[in-house]
mmCIF file of C-alpha atoms and ligand atoms in Angstrom:
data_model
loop_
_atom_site.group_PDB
_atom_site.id
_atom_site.type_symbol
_atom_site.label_atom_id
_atom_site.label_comp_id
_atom_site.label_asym_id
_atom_site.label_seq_id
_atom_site.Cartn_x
_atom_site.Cartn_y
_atom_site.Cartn_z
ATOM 1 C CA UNK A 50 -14.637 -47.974 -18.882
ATOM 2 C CA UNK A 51 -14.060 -47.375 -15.173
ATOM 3 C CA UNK A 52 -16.875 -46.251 -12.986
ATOM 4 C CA UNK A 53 -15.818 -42.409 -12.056
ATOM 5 C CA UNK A 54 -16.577 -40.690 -8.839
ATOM 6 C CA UNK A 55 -19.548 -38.372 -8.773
ATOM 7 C CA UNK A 56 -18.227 -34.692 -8.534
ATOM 8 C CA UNK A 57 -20.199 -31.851 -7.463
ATOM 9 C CA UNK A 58 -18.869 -29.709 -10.902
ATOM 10 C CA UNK A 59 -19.796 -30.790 -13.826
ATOM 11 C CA UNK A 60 -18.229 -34.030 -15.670
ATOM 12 C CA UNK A 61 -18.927 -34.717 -19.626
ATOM 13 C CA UNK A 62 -17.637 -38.325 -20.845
ATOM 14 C CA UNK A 63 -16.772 -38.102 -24.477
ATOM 15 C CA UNK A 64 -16.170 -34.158 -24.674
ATOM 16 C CA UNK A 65 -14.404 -32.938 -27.881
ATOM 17 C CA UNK A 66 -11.807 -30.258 -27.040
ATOM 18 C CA UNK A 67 -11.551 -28.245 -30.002
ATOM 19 C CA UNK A 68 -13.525 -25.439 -28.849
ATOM 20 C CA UNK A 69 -11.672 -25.297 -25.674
ATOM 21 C CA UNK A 70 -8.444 -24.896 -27.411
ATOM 22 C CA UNK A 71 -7.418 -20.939 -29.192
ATOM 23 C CA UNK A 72 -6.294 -23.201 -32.551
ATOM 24 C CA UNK A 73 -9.913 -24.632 -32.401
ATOM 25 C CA UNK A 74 -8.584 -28.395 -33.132
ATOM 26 C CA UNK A 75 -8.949 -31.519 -30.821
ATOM 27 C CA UNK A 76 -10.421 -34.887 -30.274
ATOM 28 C CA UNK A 77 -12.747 -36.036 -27.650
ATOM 29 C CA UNK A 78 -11.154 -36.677 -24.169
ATOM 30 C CA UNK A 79 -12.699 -39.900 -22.041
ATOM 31 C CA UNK A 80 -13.774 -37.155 -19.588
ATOM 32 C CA UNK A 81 -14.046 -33.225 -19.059
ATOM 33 C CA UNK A 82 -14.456 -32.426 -15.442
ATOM 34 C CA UNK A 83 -14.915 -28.875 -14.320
ATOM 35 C CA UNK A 84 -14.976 -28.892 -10.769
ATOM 36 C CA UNK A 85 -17.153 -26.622 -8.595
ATOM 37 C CA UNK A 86 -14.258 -25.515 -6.018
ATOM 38 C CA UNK A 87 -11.013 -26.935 -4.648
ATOM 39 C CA UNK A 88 -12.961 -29.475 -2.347
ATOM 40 C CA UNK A 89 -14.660 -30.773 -5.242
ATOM 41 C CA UNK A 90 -10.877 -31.182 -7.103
ATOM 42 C CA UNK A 91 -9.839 -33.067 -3.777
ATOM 43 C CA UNK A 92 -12.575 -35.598 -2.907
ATOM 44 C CA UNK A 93 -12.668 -36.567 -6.607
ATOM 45 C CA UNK A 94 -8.867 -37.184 -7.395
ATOM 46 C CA UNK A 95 -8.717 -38.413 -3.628
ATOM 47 C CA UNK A 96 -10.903 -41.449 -5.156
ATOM 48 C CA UNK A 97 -10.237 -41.569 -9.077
ATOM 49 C CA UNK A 98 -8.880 -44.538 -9.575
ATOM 50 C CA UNK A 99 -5.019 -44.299 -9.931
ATOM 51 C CA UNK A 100 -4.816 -45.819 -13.612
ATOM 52 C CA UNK A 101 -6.560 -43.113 -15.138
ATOM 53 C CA UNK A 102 -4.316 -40.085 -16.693
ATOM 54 C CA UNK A 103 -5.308 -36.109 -15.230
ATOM 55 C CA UNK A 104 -4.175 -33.512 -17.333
ATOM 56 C CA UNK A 105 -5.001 -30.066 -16.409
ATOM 57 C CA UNK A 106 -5.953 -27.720 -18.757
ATOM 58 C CA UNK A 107 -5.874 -24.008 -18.689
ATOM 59 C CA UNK A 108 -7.479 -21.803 -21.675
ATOM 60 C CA UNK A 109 -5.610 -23.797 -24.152
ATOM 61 C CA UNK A 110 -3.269 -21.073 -25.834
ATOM 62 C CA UNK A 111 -0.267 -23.230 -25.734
ATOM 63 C CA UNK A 112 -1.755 -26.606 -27.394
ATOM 64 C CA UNK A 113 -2.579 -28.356 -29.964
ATOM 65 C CA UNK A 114 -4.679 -31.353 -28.993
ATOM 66 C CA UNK A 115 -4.613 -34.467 -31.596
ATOM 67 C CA UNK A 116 -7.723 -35.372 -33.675
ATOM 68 C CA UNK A 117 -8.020 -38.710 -32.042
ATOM 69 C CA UNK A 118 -7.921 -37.047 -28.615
ATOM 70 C CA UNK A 119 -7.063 -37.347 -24.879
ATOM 71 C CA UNK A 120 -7.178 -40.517 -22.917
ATOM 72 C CA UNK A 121 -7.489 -38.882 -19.903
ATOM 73 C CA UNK A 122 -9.857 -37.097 -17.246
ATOM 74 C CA UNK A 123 -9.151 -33.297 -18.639
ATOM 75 C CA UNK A 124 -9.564 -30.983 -15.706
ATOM 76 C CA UNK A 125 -10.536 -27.386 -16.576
ATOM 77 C CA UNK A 126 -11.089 -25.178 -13.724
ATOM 78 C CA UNK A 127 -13.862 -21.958 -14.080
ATOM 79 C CA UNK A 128 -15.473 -20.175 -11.625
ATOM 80 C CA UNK A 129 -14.484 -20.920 -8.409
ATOM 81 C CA UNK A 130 -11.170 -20.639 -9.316
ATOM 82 C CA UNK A 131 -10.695 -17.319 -10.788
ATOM 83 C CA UNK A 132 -10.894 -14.795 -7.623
ATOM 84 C CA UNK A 133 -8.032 -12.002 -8.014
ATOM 85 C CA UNK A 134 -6.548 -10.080 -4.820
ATOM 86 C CA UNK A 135 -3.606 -7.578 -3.875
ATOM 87 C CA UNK A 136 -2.087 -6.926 -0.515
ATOM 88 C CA UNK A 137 0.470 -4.346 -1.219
ATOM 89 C CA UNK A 138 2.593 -5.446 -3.597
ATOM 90 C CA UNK A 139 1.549 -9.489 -3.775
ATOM 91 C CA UNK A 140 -1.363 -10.300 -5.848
ATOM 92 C CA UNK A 141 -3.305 -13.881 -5.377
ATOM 93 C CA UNK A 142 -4.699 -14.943 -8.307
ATOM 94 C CA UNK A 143 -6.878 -18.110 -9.133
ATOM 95 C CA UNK A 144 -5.126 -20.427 -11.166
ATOM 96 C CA UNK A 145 -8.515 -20.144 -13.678
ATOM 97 C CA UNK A 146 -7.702 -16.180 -14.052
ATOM 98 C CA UNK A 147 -7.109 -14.973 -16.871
ATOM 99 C CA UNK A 148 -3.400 -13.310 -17.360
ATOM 100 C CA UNK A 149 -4.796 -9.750 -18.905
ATOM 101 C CA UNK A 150 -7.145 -9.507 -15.705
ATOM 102 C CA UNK A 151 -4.625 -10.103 -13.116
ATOM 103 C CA UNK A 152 -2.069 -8.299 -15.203
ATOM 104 C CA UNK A 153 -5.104 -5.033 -15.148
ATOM 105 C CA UNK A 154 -5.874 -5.841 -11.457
ATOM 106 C CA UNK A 155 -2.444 -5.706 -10.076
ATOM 107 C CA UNK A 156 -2.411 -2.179 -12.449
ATOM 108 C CA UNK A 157 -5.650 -0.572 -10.580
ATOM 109 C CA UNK A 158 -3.632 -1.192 -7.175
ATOM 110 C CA UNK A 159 -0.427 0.246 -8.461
ATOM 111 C CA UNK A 160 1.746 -3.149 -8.805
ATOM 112 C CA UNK A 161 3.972 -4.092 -12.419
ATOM 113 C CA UNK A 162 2.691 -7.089 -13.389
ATOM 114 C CA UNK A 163 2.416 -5.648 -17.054
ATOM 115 C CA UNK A 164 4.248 -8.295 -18.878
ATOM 116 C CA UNK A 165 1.302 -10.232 -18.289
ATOM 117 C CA UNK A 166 -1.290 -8.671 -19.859
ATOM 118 C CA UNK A 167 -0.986 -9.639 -23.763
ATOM 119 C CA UNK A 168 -0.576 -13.310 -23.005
ATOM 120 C CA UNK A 169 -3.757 -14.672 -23.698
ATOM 121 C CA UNK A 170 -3.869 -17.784 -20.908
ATOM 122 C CA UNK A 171 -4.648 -18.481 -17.287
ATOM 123 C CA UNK A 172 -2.634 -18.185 -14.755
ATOM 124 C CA UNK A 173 -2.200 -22.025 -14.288
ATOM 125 C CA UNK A 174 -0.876 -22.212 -17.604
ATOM 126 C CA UNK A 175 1.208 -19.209 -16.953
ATOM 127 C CA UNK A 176 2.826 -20.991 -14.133
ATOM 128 C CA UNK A 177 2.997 -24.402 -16.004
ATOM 129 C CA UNK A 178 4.559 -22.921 -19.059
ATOM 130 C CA UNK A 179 6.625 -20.054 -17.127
ATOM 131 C CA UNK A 180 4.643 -17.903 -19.313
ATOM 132 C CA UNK A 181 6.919 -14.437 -19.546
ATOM 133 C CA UNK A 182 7.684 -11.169 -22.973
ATOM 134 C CA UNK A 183 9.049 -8.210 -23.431
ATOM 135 C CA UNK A 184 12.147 -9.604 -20.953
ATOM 136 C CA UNK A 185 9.877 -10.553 -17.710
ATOM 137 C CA UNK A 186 8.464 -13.966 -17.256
ATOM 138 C CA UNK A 187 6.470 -15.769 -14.453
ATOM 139 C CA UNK A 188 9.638 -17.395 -12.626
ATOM 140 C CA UNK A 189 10.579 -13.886 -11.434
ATOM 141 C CA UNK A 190 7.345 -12.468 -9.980
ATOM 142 C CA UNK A 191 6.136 -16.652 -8.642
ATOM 143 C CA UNK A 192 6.650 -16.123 -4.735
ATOM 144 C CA UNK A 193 4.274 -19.014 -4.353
ATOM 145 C CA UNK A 194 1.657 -21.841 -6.016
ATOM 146 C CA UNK A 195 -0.966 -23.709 -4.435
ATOM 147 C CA UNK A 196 -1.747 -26.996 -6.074
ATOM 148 C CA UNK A 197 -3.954 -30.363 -6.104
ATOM 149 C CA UNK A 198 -2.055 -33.513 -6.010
ATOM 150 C CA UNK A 199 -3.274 -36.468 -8.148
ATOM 151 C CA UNK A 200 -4.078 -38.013 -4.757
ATOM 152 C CA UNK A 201 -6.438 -35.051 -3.596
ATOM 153 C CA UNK A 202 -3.773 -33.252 -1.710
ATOM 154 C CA UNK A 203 -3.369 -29.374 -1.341
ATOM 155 C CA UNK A 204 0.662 -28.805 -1.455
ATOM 156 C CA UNK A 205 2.305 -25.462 -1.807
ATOM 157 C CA UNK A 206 4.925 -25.259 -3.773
ATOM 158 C CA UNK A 207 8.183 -22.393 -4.045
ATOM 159 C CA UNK A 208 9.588 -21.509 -6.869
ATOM 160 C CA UNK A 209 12.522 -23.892 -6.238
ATOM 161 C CA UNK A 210 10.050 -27.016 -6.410
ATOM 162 C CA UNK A 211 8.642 -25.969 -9.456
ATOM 163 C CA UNK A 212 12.130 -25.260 -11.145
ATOM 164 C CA UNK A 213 11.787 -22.539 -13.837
ATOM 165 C CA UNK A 214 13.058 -23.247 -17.210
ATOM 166 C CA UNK A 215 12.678 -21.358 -20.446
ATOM 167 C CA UNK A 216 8.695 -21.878 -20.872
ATOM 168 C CA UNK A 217 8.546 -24.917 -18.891
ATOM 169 C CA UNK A 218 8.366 -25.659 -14.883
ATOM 170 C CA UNK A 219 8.124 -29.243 -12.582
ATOM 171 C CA UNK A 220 4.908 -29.994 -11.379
ATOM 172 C CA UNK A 221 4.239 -33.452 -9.589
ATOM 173 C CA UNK A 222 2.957 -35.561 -12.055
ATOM 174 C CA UNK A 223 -1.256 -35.212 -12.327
ATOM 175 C CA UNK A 224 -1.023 -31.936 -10.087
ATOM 176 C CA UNK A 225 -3.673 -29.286 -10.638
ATOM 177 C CA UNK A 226 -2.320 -25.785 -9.735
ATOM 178 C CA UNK A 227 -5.339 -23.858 -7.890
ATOM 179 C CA UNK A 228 -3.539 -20.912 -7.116
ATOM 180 C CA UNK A 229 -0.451 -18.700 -7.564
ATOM 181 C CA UNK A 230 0.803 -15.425 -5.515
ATOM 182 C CA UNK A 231 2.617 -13.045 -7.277
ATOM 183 C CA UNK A 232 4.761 -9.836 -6.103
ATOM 184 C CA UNK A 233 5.614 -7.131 -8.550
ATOM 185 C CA UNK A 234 7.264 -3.286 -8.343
ATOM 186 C CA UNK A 235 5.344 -0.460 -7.453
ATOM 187 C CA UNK A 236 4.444 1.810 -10.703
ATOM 188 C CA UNK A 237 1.926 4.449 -11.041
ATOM 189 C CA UNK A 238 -1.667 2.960 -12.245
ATOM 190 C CA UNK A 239 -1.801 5.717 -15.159
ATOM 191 C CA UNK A 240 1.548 4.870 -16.504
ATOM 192 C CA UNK A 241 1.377 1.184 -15.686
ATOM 193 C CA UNK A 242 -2.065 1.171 -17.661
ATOM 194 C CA UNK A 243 -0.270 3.117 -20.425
ATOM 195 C CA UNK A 244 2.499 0.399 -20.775
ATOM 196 C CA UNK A 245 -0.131 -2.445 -21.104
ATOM 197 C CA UNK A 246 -2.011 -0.206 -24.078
ATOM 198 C CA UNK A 247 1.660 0.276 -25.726
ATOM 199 C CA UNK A 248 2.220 -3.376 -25.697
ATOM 200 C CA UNK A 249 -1.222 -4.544 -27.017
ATOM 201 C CA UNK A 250 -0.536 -2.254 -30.049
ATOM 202 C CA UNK A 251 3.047 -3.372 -30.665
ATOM 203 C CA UNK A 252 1.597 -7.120 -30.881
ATOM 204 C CA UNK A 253 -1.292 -6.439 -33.006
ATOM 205 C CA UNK A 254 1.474 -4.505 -35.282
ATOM 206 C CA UNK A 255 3.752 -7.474 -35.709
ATOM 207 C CA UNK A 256 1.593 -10.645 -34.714
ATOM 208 C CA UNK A 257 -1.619 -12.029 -36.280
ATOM 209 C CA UNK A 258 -3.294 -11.612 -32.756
ATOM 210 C CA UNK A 259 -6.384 -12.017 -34.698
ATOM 211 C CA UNK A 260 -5.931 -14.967 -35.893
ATOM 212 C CA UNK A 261 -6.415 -18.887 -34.378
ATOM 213 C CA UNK A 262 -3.263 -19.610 -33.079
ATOM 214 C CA UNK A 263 -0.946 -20.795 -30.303
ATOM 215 C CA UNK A 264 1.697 -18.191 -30.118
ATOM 216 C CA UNK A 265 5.267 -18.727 -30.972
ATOM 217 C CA UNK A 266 5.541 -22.163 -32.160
ATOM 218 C CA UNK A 267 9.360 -22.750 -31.808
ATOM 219 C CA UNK A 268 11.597 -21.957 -29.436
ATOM 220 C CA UNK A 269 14.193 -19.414 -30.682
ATOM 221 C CA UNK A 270 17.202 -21.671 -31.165
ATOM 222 C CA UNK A 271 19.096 -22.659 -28.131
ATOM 223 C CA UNK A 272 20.982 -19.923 -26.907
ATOM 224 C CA UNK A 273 18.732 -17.676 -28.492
ATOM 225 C CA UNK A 274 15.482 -17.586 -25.803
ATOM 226 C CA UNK A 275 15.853 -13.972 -24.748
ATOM 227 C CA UNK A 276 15.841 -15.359 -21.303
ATOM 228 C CA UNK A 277 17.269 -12.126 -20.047
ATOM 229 C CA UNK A 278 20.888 -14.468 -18.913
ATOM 230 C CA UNK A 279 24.067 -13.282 -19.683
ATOM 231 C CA UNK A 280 25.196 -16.807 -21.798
ATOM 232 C CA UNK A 281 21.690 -16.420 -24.276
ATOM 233 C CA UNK A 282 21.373 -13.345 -26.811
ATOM 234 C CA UNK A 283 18.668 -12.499 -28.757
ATOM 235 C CA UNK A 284 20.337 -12.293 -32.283
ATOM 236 C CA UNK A 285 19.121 -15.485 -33.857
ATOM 237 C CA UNK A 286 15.286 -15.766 -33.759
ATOM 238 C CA UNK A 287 12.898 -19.034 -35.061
ATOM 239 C CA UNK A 288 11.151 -16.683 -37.504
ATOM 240 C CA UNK A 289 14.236 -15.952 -38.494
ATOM 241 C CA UNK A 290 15.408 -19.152 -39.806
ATOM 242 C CA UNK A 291 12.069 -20.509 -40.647
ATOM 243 C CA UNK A 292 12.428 -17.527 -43.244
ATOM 244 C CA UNK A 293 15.238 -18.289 -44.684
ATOM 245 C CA UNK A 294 14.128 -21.554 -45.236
ATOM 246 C CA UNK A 295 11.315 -20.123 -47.545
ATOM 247 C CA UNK A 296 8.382 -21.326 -44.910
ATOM 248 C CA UNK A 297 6.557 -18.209 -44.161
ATOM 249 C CA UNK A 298 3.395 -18.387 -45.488
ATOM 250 C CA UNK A 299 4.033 -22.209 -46.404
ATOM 251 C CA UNK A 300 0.398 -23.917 -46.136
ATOM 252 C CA UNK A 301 -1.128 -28.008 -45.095
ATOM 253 C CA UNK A 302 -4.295 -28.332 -45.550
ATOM 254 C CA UNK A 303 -6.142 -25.529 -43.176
ATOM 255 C CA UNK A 304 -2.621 -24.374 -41.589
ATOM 256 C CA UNK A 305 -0.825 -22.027 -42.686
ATOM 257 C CA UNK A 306 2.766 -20.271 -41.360
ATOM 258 C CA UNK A 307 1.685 -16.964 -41.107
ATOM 259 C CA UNK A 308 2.515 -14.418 -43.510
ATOM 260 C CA UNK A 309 2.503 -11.292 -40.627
ATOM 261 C CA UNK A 310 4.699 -13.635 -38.282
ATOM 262 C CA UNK A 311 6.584 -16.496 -39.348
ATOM 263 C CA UNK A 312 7.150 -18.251 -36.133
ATOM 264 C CA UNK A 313 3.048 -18.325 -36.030
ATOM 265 C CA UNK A 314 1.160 -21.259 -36.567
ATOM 266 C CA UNK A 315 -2.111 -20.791 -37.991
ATOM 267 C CA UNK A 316 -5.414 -22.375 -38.455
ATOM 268 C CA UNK A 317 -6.807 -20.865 -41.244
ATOM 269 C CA UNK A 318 -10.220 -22.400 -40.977
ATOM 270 C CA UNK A 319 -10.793 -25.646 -41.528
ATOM 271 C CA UNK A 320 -7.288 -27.271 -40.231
ATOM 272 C CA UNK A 321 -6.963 -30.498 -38.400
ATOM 273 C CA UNK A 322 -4.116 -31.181 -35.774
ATOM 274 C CA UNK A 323 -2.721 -33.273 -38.050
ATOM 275 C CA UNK A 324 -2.987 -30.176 -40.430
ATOM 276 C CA UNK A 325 -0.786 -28.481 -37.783
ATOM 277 C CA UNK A 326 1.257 -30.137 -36.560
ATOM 278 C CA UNK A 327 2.539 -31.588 -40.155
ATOM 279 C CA UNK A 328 3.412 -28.227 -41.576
ATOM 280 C CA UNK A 329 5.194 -27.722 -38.229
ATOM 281 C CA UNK A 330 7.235 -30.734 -38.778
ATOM 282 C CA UNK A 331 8.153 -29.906 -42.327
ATOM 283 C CA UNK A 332 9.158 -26.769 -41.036
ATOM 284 C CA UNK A 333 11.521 -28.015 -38.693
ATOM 285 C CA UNK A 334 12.664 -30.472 -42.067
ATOM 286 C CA UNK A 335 13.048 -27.670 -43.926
ATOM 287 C CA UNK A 336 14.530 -25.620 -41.334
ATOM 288 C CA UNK A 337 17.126 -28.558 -40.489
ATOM 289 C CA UNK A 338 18.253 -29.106 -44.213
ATOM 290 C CA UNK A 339 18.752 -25.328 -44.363
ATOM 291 C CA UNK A 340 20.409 -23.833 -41.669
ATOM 292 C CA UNK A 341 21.589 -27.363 -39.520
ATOM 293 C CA UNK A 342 19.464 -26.246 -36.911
ATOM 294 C CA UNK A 343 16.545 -28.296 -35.095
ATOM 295 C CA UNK A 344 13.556 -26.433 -33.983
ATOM 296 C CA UNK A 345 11.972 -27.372 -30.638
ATOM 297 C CA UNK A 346 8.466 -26.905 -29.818
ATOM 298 C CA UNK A 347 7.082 -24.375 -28.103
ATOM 299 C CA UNK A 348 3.458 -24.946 -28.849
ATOM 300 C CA UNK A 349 2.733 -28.346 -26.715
ATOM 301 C CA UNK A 350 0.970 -31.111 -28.217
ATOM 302 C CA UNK A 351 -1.030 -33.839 -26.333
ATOM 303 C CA UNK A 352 -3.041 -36.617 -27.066
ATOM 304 C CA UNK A 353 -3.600 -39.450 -30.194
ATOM 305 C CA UNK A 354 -3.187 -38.741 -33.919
ATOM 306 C CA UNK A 355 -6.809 -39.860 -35.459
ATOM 307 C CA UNK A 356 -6.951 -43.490 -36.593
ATOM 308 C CA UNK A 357 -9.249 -43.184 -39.995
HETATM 309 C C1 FAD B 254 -1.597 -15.044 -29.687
HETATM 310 C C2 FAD B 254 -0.766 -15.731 -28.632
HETATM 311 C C3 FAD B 254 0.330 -15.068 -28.091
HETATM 312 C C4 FAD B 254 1.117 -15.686 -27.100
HETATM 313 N N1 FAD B 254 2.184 -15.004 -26.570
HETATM 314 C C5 FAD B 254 2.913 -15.557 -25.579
HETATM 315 C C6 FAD B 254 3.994 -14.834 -24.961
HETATM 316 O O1 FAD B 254 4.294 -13.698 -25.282
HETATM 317 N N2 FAD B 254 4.691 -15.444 -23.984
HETATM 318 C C7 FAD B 254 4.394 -16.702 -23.562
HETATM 319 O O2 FAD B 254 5.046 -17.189 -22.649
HETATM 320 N N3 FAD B 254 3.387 -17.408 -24.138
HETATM 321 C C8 FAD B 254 2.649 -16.877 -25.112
HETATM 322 N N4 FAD B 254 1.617 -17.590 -25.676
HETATM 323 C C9 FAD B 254 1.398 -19.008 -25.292
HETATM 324 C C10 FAD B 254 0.413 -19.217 -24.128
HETATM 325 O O3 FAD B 254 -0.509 -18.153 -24.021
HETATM 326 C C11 FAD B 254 1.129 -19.409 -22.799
HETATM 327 O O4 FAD B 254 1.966 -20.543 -22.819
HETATM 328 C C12 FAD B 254 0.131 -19.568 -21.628
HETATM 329 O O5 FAD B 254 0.840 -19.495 -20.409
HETATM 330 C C13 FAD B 254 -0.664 -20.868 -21.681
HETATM 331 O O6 FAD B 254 -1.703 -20.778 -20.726
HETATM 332 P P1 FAD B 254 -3.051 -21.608 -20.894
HETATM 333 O O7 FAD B 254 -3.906 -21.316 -19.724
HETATM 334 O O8 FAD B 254 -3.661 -21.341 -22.224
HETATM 335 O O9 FAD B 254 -2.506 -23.101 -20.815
HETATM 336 P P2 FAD B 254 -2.836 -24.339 -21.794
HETATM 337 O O10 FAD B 254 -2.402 -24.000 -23.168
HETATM 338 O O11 FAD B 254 -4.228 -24.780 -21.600
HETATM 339 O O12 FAD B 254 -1.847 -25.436 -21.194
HETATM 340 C C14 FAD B 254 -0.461 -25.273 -21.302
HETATM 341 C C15 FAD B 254 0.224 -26.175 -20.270
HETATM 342 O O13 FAD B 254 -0.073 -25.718 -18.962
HETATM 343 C C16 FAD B 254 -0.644 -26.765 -18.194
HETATM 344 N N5 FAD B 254 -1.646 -26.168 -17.296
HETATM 345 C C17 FAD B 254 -2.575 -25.233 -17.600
HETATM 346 N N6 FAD B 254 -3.323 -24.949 -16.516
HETATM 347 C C18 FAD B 254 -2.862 -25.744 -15.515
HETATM 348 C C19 FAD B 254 -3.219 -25.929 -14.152
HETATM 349 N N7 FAD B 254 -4.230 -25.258 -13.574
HETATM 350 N N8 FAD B 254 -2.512 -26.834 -13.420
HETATM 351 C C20 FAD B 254 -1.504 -27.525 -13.985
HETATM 352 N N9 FAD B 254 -1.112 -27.394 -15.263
HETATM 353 C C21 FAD B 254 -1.780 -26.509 -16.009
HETATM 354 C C22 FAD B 254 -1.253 -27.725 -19.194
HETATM 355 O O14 FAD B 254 -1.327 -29.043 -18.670
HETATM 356 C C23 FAD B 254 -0.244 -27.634 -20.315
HETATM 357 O O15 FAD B 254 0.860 -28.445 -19.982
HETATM 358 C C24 FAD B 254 0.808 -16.996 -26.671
HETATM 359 C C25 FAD B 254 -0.312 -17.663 -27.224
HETATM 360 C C26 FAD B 254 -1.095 -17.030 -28.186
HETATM 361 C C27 FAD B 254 -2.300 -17.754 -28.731
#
């Protein structure tokens, strides 16, 4: 294997990803590098040799990772990367901070950034994934994001380079996102604080939040996103059709569809990504043969299927 560079962070050769991931599945990728600040992310991309694949990971709330793993430098960003401030209305955050925090930060100095605060990632993932409930999403608070180019660049990007889709966004390829500023509406920190409690109860009501998984795992059907447009309603939902198909509750292996929520993916224990990802697929068989629709992906999955 290639010689790599020798960071200041910490870098792990080998390093399974399954604890690193909320559905606790995932080979090993090549490499793990956590770097210790953004000068550490520079000099090190600045020489890794071009040939070998970055991805960036955030908290891993959005993946599945294959059994066989990544091969790849993984870059997970910690400390260093996780500061939170607010200037009036515009909160910095870290692209290593967790969603909740900012969303409770931004709270304490009076600024709406609620509809962040039950999704469970970072805020590089947020921005990645355009991470957004309960009718708000990232693409309408994003007033800027600082990233790392796979050369060792910093480049700051608007919200028309990183062209918001439904859960999805451009990023140059190999980019690390260090850092995102966000502006919300003034609200009251009581009432704002109030809202966040409300939501946190109306998810554990209707979502296993207490169980391993990744969050919705298809998209609603096209047309369907609740993306807050005109053109899309909300009126035909994933779970929806994945009933009527007769999959909630369906089980592989360790997954399992779950019974509370059946647009949930679950890993009941002991499930592989191949576990996963197969009862997803004969879901979207199922679904197909059913209704004549075809399920996209929401959950993203990376990497090699094991080769036994
Ligand atoms: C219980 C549960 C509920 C959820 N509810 C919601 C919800 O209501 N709304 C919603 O939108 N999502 C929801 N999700 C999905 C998930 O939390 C979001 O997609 C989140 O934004 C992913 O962030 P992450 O840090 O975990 O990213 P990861 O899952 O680690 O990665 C996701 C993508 O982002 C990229 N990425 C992450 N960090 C960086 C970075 N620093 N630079 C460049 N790219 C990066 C990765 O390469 C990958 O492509 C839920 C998940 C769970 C488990």
């Amino acid at each position: 294997m290639t010689a790599l560079p020798t960071p200041r962070g910490k870098l792990t050769e080998n390093r399974f990803l399954n604890d690193l991931t909320w559905l606790r599945v995932g080979g090993p990728a090549d490499y793990l590098f956590q770097p210790a600040d953004v000068r550490d992310l520079q000099d090190f991309l600045h020489v890794l040799p071009a040939e070998i694949p970055v991805f960036p990971m955030g908290v891993g709330s959005n993946l599945i990772v294959r059994d066989g793993g990544l091969r790849a430098v993984v870059i997970r960003l910690g400390r260093g990367f996780n500061g939170i401030s607010v200037e009036g209305n515009t909160v910095t955050a870290g692209a290593a901070a967790l969603d909740a925090h900012v969303a409770r930060k931004a709270a304490d100095a009076g600024v709406d950034l609620t509809f962040l605060r039950t999704i469970p990632g970072s805020i590089g993932g947020a921005v990645r994934m355009n991470a957004g409930c309960y009718g708000s999403y990232t693409a309408d608070a994003l007033r800027k994001a600082t990233a790392v180019t796979r050369q060792g660049e910093v480049l700051d990007l608007t919200p028309d380079d990183l062209n918001f889709r439904y859960r999805q966004s451009d990023l140059p390829e190999g980019a690390v996102l260090i850092s995102a500023t966000l502006e919300g509406p003034s609200g009251e920190a009581e009432e704002l604080h109030a809202r966040m409690e409300a939501q946190l109860k109306k998810r554990d009501e209707t979502q296993p939040t207490k169980d391993r998984s990744a969050g919705s795992t298809f998209r609603n059907p096209a047309g369907f996103s609740s993306t807050g447009r005109d053109d899309d309603t909300h009126d035909l939902k994933a779970w929806k059709v994945i009933d009527d198909a007769g999959m909630r509750g369906a089980t592989k292996g360790g997954a399992q569809m779950s019974p509370k929520h059946s647009n949930f993916l679950i890993n009941t224990g002991d499930a592989t990504a191949a576990d996963l990802e197969g009862l997803g697929e004969e879901v979207r068989k199922k679904v197909y043969e059913t209704s004549g629709i075809t399920l996209e992906w929401e959950i993203m999955r990376v990497g090699d299927p094991l080769i036994e």
